[in-house]
Coordinates of C-alpha atoms and ligand atoms in Angstrom, one line a residue:
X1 CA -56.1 -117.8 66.5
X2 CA -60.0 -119.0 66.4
X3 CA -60.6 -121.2 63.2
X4 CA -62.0 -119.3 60.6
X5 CA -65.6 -120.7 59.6
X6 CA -66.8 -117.5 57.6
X7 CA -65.3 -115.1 55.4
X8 CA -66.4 -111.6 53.9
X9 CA -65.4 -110.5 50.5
X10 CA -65.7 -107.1 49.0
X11 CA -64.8 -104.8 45.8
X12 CA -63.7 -101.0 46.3
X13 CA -62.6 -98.3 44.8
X14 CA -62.6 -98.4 40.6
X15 CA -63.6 -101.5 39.2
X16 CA -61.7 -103.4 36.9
X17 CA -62.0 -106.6 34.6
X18 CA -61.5 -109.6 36.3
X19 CA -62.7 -108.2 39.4
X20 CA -65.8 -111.0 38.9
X21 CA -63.5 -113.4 38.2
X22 CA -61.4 -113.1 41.4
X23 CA -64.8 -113.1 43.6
X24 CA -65.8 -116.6 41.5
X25 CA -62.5 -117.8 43.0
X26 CA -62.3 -116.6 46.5
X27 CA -65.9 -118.0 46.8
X28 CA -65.7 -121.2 45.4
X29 CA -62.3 -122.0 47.0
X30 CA -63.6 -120.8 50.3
X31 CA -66.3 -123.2 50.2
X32 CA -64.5 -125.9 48.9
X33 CA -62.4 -125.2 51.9
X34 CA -66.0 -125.8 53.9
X35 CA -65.7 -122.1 54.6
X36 CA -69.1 -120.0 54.7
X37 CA -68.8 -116.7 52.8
X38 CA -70.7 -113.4 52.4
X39 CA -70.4 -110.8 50.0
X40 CA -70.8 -107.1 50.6
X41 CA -72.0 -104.6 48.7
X42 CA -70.7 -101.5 47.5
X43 CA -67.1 -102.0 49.4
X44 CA -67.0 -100.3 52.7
X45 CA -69.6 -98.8 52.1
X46 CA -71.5 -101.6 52.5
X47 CA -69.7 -102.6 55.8
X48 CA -70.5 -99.5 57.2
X49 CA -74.3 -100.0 56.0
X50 CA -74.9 -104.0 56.8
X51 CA -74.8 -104.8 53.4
X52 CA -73.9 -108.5 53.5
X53 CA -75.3 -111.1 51.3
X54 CA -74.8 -114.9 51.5
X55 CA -73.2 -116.4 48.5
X56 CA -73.2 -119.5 47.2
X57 CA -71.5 -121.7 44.2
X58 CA -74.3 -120.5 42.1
X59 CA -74.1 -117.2 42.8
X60 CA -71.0 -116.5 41.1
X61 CA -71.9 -118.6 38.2
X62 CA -71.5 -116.8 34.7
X63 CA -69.6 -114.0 36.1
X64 CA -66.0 -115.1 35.2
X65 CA -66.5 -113.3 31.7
X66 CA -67.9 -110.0 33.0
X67 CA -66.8 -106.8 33.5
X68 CA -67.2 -104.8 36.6
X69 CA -68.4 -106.0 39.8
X70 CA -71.3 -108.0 41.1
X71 CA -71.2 -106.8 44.5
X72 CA -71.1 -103.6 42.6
X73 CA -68.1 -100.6 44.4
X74 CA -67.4 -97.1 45.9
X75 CA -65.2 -95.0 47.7
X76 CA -65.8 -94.8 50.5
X77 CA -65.6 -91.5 52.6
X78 CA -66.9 -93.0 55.4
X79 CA -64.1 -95.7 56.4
X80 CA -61.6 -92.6 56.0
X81 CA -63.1 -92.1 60.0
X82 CA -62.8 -94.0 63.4
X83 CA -66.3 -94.2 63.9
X84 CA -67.0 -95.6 60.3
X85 CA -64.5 -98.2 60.8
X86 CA -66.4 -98.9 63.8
X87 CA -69.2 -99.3 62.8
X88 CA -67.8 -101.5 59.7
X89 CA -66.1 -103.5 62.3
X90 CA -69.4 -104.0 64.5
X91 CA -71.1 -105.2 61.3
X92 CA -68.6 -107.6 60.5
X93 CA -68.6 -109.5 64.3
X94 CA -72.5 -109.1 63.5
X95 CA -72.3 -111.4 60.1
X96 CA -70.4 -113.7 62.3
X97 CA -67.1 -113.4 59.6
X98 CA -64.0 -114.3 60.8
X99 CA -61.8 -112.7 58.0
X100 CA -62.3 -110.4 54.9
X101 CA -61.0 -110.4 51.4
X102 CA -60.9 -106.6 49.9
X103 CA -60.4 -106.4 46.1
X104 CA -59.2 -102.9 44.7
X105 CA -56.1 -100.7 44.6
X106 CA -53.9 -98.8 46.9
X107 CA -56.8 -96.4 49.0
X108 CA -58.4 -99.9 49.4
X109 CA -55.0 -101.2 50.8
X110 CA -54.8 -98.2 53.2
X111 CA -58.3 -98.5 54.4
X112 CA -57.4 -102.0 55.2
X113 CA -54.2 -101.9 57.0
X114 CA -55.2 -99.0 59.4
X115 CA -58.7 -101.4 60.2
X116 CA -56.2 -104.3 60.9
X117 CA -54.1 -101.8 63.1
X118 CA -57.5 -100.7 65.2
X119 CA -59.6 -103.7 65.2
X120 CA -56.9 -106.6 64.7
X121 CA -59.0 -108.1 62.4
X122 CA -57.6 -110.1 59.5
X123 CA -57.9 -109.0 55.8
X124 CA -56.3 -110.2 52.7
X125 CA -55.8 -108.0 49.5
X126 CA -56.5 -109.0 45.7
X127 CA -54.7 -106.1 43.4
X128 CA -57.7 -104.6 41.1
X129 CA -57.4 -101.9 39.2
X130 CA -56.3 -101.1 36.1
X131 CA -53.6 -98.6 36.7
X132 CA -50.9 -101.2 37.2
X133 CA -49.5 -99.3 40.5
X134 CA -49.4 -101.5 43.2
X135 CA -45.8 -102.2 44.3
X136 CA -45.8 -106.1 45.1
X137 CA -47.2 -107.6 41.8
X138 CA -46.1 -107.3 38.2
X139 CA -49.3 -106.9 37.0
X140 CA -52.6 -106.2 38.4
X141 CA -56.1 -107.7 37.3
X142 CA -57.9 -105.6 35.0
X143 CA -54.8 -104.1 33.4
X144 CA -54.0 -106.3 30.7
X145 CA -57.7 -105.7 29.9
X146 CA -57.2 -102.5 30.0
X147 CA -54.4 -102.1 27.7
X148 CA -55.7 -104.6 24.7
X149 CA -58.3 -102.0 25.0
X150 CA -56.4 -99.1 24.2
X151 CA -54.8 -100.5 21.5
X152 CA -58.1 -101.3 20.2
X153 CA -59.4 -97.8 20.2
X154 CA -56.1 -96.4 19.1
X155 CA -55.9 -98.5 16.2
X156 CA -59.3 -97.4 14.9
X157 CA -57.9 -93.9 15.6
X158 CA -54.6 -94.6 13.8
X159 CA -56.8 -95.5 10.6
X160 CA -58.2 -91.6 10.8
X161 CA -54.8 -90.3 11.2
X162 CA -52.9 -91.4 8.2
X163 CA -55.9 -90.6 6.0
X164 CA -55.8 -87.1 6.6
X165 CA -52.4 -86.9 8.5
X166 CA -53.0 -85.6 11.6
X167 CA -51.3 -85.9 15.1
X168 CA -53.6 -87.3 17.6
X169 CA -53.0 -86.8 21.4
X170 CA -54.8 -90.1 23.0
X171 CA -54.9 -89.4 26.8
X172 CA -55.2 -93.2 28.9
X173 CA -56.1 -93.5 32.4
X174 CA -53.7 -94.5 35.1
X175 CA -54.4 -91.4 37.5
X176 CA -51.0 -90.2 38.9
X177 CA -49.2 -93.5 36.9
X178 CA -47.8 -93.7 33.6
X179 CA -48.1 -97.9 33.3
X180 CA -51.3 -97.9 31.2
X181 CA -49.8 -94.8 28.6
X182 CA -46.6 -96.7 28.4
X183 CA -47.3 -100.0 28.2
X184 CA -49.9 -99.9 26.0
X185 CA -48.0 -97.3 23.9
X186 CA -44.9 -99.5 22.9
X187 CA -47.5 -102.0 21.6
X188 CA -49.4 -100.2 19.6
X189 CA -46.4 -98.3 18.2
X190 CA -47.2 -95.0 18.9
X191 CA -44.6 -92.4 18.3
X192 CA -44.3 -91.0 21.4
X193 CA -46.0 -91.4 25.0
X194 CA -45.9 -88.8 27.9
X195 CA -46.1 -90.3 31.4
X196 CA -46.4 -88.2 34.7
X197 CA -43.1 -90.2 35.9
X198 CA -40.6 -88.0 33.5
X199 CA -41.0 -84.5 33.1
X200 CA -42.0 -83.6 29.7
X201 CA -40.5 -81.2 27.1
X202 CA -43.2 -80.2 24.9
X203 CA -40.4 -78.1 22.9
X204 CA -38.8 -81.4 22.4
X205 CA -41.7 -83.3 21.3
X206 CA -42.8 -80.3 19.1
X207 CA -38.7 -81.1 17.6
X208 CA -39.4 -84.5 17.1
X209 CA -42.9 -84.5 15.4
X210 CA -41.6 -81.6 12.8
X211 CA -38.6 -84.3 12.4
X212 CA -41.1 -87.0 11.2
X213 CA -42.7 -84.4 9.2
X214 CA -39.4 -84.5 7.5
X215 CA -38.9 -87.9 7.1
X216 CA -42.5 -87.8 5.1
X217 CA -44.2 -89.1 8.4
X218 CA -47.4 -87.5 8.2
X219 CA -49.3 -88.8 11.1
X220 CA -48.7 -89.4 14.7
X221 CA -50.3 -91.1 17.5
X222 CA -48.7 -89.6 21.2
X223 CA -50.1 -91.3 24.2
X224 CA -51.0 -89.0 27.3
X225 CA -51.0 -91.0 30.6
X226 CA -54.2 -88.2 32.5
X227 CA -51.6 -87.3 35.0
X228 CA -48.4 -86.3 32.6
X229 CA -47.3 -83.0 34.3
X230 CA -47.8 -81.4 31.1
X231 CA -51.8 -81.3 31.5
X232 CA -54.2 -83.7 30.0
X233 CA -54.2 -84.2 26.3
X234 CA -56.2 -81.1 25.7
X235 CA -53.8 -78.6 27.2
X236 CA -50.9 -80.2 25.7
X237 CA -52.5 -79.8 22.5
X238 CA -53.3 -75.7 23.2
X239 CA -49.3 -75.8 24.4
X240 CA -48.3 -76.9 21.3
X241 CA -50.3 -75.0 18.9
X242 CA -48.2 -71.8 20.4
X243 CA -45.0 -73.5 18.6
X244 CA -46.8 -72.9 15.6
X245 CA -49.9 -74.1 13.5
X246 CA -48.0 -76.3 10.8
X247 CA -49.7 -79.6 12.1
X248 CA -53.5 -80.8 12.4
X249 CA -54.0 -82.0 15.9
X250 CA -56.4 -83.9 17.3
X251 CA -57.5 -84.6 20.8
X252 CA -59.3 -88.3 22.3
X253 CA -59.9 -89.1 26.0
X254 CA -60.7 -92.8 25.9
X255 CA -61.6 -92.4 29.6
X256 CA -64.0 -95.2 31.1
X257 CA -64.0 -97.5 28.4
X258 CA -60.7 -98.6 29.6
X259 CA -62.6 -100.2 32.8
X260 CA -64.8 -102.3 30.9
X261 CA -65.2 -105.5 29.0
X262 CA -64.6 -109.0 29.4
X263 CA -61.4 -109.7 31.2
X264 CA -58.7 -110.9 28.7
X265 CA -57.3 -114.6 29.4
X266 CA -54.6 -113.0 31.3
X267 CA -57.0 -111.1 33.8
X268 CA -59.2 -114.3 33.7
X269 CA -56.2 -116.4 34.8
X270 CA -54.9 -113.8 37.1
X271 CA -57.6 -113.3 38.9
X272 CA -58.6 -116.9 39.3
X273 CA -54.8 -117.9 40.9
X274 CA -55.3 -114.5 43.3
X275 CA -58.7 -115.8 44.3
X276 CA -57.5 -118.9 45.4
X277 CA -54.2 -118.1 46.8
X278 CA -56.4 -115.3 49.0
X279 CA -58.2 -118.1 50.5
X280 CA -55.1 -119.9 51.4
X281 CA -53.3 -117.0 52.5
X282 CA -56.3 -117.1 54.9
X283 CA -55.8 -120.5 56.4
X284 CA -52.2 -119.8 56.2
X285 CA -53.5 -117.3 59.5
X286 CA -52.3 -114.3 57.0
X287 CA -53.8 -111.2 58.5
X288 CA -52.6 -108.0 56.4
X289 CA -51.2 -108.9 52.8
X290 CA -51.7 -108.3 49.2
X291 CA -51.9 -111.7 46.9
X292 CA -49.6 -110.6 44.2
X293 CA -48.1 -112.2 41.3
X294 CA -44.3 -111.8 40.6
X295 CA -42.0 -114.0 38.2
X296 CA -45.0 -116.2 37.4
X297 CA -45.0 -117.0 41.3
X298 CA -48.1 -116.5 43.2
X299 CA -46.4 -114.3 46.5
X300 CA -47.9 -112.9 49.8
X301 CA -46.9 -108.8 50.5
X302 CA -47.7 -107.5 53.3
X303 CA -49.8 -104.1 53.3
X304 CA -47.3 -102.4 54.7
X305 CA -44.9 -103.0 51.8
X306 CA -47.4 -102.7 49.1
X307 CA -48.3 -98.9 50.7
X308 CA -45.0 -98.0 51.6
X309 CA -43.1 -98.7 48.6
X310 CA -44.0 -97.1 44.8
X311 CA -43.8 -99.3 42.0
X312 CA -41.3 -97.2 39.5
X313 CA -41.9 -96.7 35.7
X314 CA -38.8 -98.7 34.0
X315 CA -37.4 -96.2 32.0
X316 CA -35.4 -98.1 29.7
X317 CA -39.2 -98.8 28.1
X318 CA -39.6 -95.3 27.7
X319 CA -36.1 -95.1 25.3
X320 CA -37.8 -98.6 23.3
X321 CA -40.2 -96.1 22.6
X322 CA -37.9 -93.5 20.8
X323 CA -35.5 -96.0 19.7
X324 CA -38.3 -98.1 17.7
X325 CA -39.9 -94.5 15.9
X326 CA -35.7 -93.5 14.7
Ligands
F6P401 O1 -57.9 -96.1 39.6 C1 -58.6 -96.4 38.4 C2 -59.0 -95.1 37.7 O2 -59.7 -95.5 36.5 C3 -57.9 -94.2 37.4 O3 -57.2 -94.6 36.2 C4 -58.7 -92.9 37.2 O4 -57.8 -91.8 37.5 C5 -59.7 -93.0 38.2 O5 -59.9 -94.4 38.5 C6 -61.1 -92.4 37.9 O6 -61.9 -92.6 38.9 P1 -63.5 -92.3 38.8 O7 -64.1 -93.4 38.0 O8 -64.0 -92.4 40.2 O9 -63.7 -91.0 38.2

C-alpha cells in the first residue's frame, strides 16, 4: 500500500460531546506522526461539495471542552448514491488524502463501508453519538455526556414532582435504542423506565404506580427512551389516563439538550484515546474499522461487524430497576 502522507477527517450524522475532542486528537497525532491533515466540513456533505480545510495544531486549540463540532455535520442524502460517492471520492484524490477518519454513528459506518467496497479507499471510524448503539465498544463518546445530563434535568424535575406529587413521564433520546432511558434511569433512581427493546405493558405500569400510591409514594419519575413501542411520553400519558384519572401526570421531552455541553471527563478521555488509536490504526494499513473501547482496552472492529451485529440492552439492568423501587 502507498505511504500515507495526508489524511481527511470528518463529523456526520448527530453530533455529540467529545466529538471536538476526538478531532483535537486525530489531528495532533497525525501530525505528530508528520502526517498532513484536512478537515471537511459538514461530513459527506462536504466531500461531495470540496469542502476541505487545512488544519493545523492550532486549529484545534480550545476545542477539547466544547460541545458539537467544529467542522460542523449533516446527513447526508447525497452519499446514499453512486454518483455522490463519486464525486466524494474524486474530491478526496483532488485534496491529495490518502485515508479518511469519519466520526459519527452507525448510517455514518454504512456510508463508509459501501465507499471502501466501491472505491477501495481506506477509512477509519470514531463511535460518536450519544445513543450508545454501536455494537463493538462499551461506550460511545458523547454518551456519558449525555446521561449526567439527564440526570441533571431529571433531578430538577424530581424536585417539582414530590412537591405536588405527580408522575412525570421524561422521554430521552436514543432513537430506536433504549441505552440512554436505561442507563441513565437506574442512576437517577427513577421508578420505572420504558425502552423500545421490551415490549411494554402500560396495564402493568398503571399496577405498579397505584402500588406506590399505596405504599404512600406520591411521586414518580418513568423514563421513556423516544422509541419505546408504547409511543413517546405523550401518548403513553393519554394511554394511561384511560385506566383512570386518580394520578396527576406530567409530560417532559428533554430532546436536544441531551447533545450538548462540555464533554464529561469520561467523553474527554474517550475521545482523546479513540483519536489517537484512529491514527495508528491508520499506519497499522487498517482500511475499514471502528476504534472502539471494550474492557478498558482500546480494540479495532471492523465495519462489517460493527453494522452487522446489534448491541443488545442487558436485561438484567432492566430487573435492577424494579428490584431497587420494591
Ligand atoms: O442519533 C442521535 C440522535 O440524537 C437520536 O437520539 C435522535 O433520535 C436523533 O439523533 C435526532 O436527530 P435529529 O437531530 O436529526 O432530529
Amino acid at each position: 500500500m502507498a505511504k500515507i502522507k495526508k489524511i481527511a477527517i470528518l463529523t456526520s450524522g448527530g453530533d455529540s460531546p467529545g466529538m471536538n475532542a476526538a478531532i483535537r486528537a486525530v489531528v495532533r497525532k497525525a501530525l505528530h506522526e508528520n502526517l498532513k491533515v484536512m478537515g471537511v466540513l459538514r461530513g459527506y456533505e462536504g466531500l461531495i461539495n470540496n469542502d476541505f480545510i487545512p488544519m493545523s495544531s492550532k486549529s484545534v486549540g480550545n476545542i477539547i471542552q466544547r460541545g458539537g463540532t467544529i467542522l460542523k455535520t449533516a446527513r447526508s442524502e447525497r452519499f446514499l448514491t453512486q454518483e455522490g460517492r463519486a464525486l466524494a471520492y474524486e474530491n478526496l484524490l483532488k485534496n491529495k488524502c490518502d485515508a479518511l477518519v469519519v466520526i459519527g454513528g452507525d448510517g455514518t459506518f454504512k456510508g463508509a463501508r459501501i465507499f471502501i467496497e466501491e472505491h477501495s479507499f481506506p477509512i477509519v471510524g470514531l463511535p460518536g453519538t450519544i445513543d450508545n448503539d454501536l455494537y463493538g465498544t462499551d461506550m460511545t463518546i458523547g454518551f456519558d455526556t449525555a446521561l449526567n445530563t439527564v440526570i441533571e434535568a431529571v433531578d430538577k424535575i424530581r424536585d417539582t414532582a414530590a412537591s405536588h406529587e405527580r408522575i412525570f413521564f421524561v422521554e430521552v433520546m436514543g432513537r430506536d435504542a433504549g441505552f440512554i432511558a436505561l442507563r441513565s434511569g437506574i442512576a437517577c433512581g427513577a421508578e420505572a423506565v420504558l425502552v423500545p427493546e421490551v415490549l411494554t405493558d402500560l396495564k402493568e405500569l398503571h399496577d405498579q404506580l397505584t402500588n406506590y400510591m399505596s405504599k404512600k409514594k406520591t411521586s414518580s419519575i418513568i423514563l421513556v427512551a423516544e422509541g419505546d413501542d408504547a409511543g413517546g411520553a405523550f401518548s403513553i400519558k393519554s394511554e394511561m389516563e384511560k385506566y383512570g384519572d386518580e394520578f396527576d401526570m406530567k409530560v417532559t421531552v428533554l430532546g436536544h439538550i441531551q447533545r450538548g455541553g462540555s464533554p464529561t471527563a469520561y467523553d474527554g478521555y474517550l475521545a482523546s484515546r479513540l483519536g489517537v488509536a484512529a491514527v495508528e490504526a491508520i499506519l497499522d494499513d487498517q482500511r475499514s474499522v471502528m476504534i472502539g473501547m471494550i474492557n478498558r482496552q482500546v480494540v479495532n472492529v471492523p465495519f462489517n461487524q460493527t453494522i452487522k451485529h446489534h448491541k443488545d440492552i442487558d436485561e438484567e439492568l432492566l430487573k435492577i430497576v424494579d428490584v431497587l423501587n420494591s
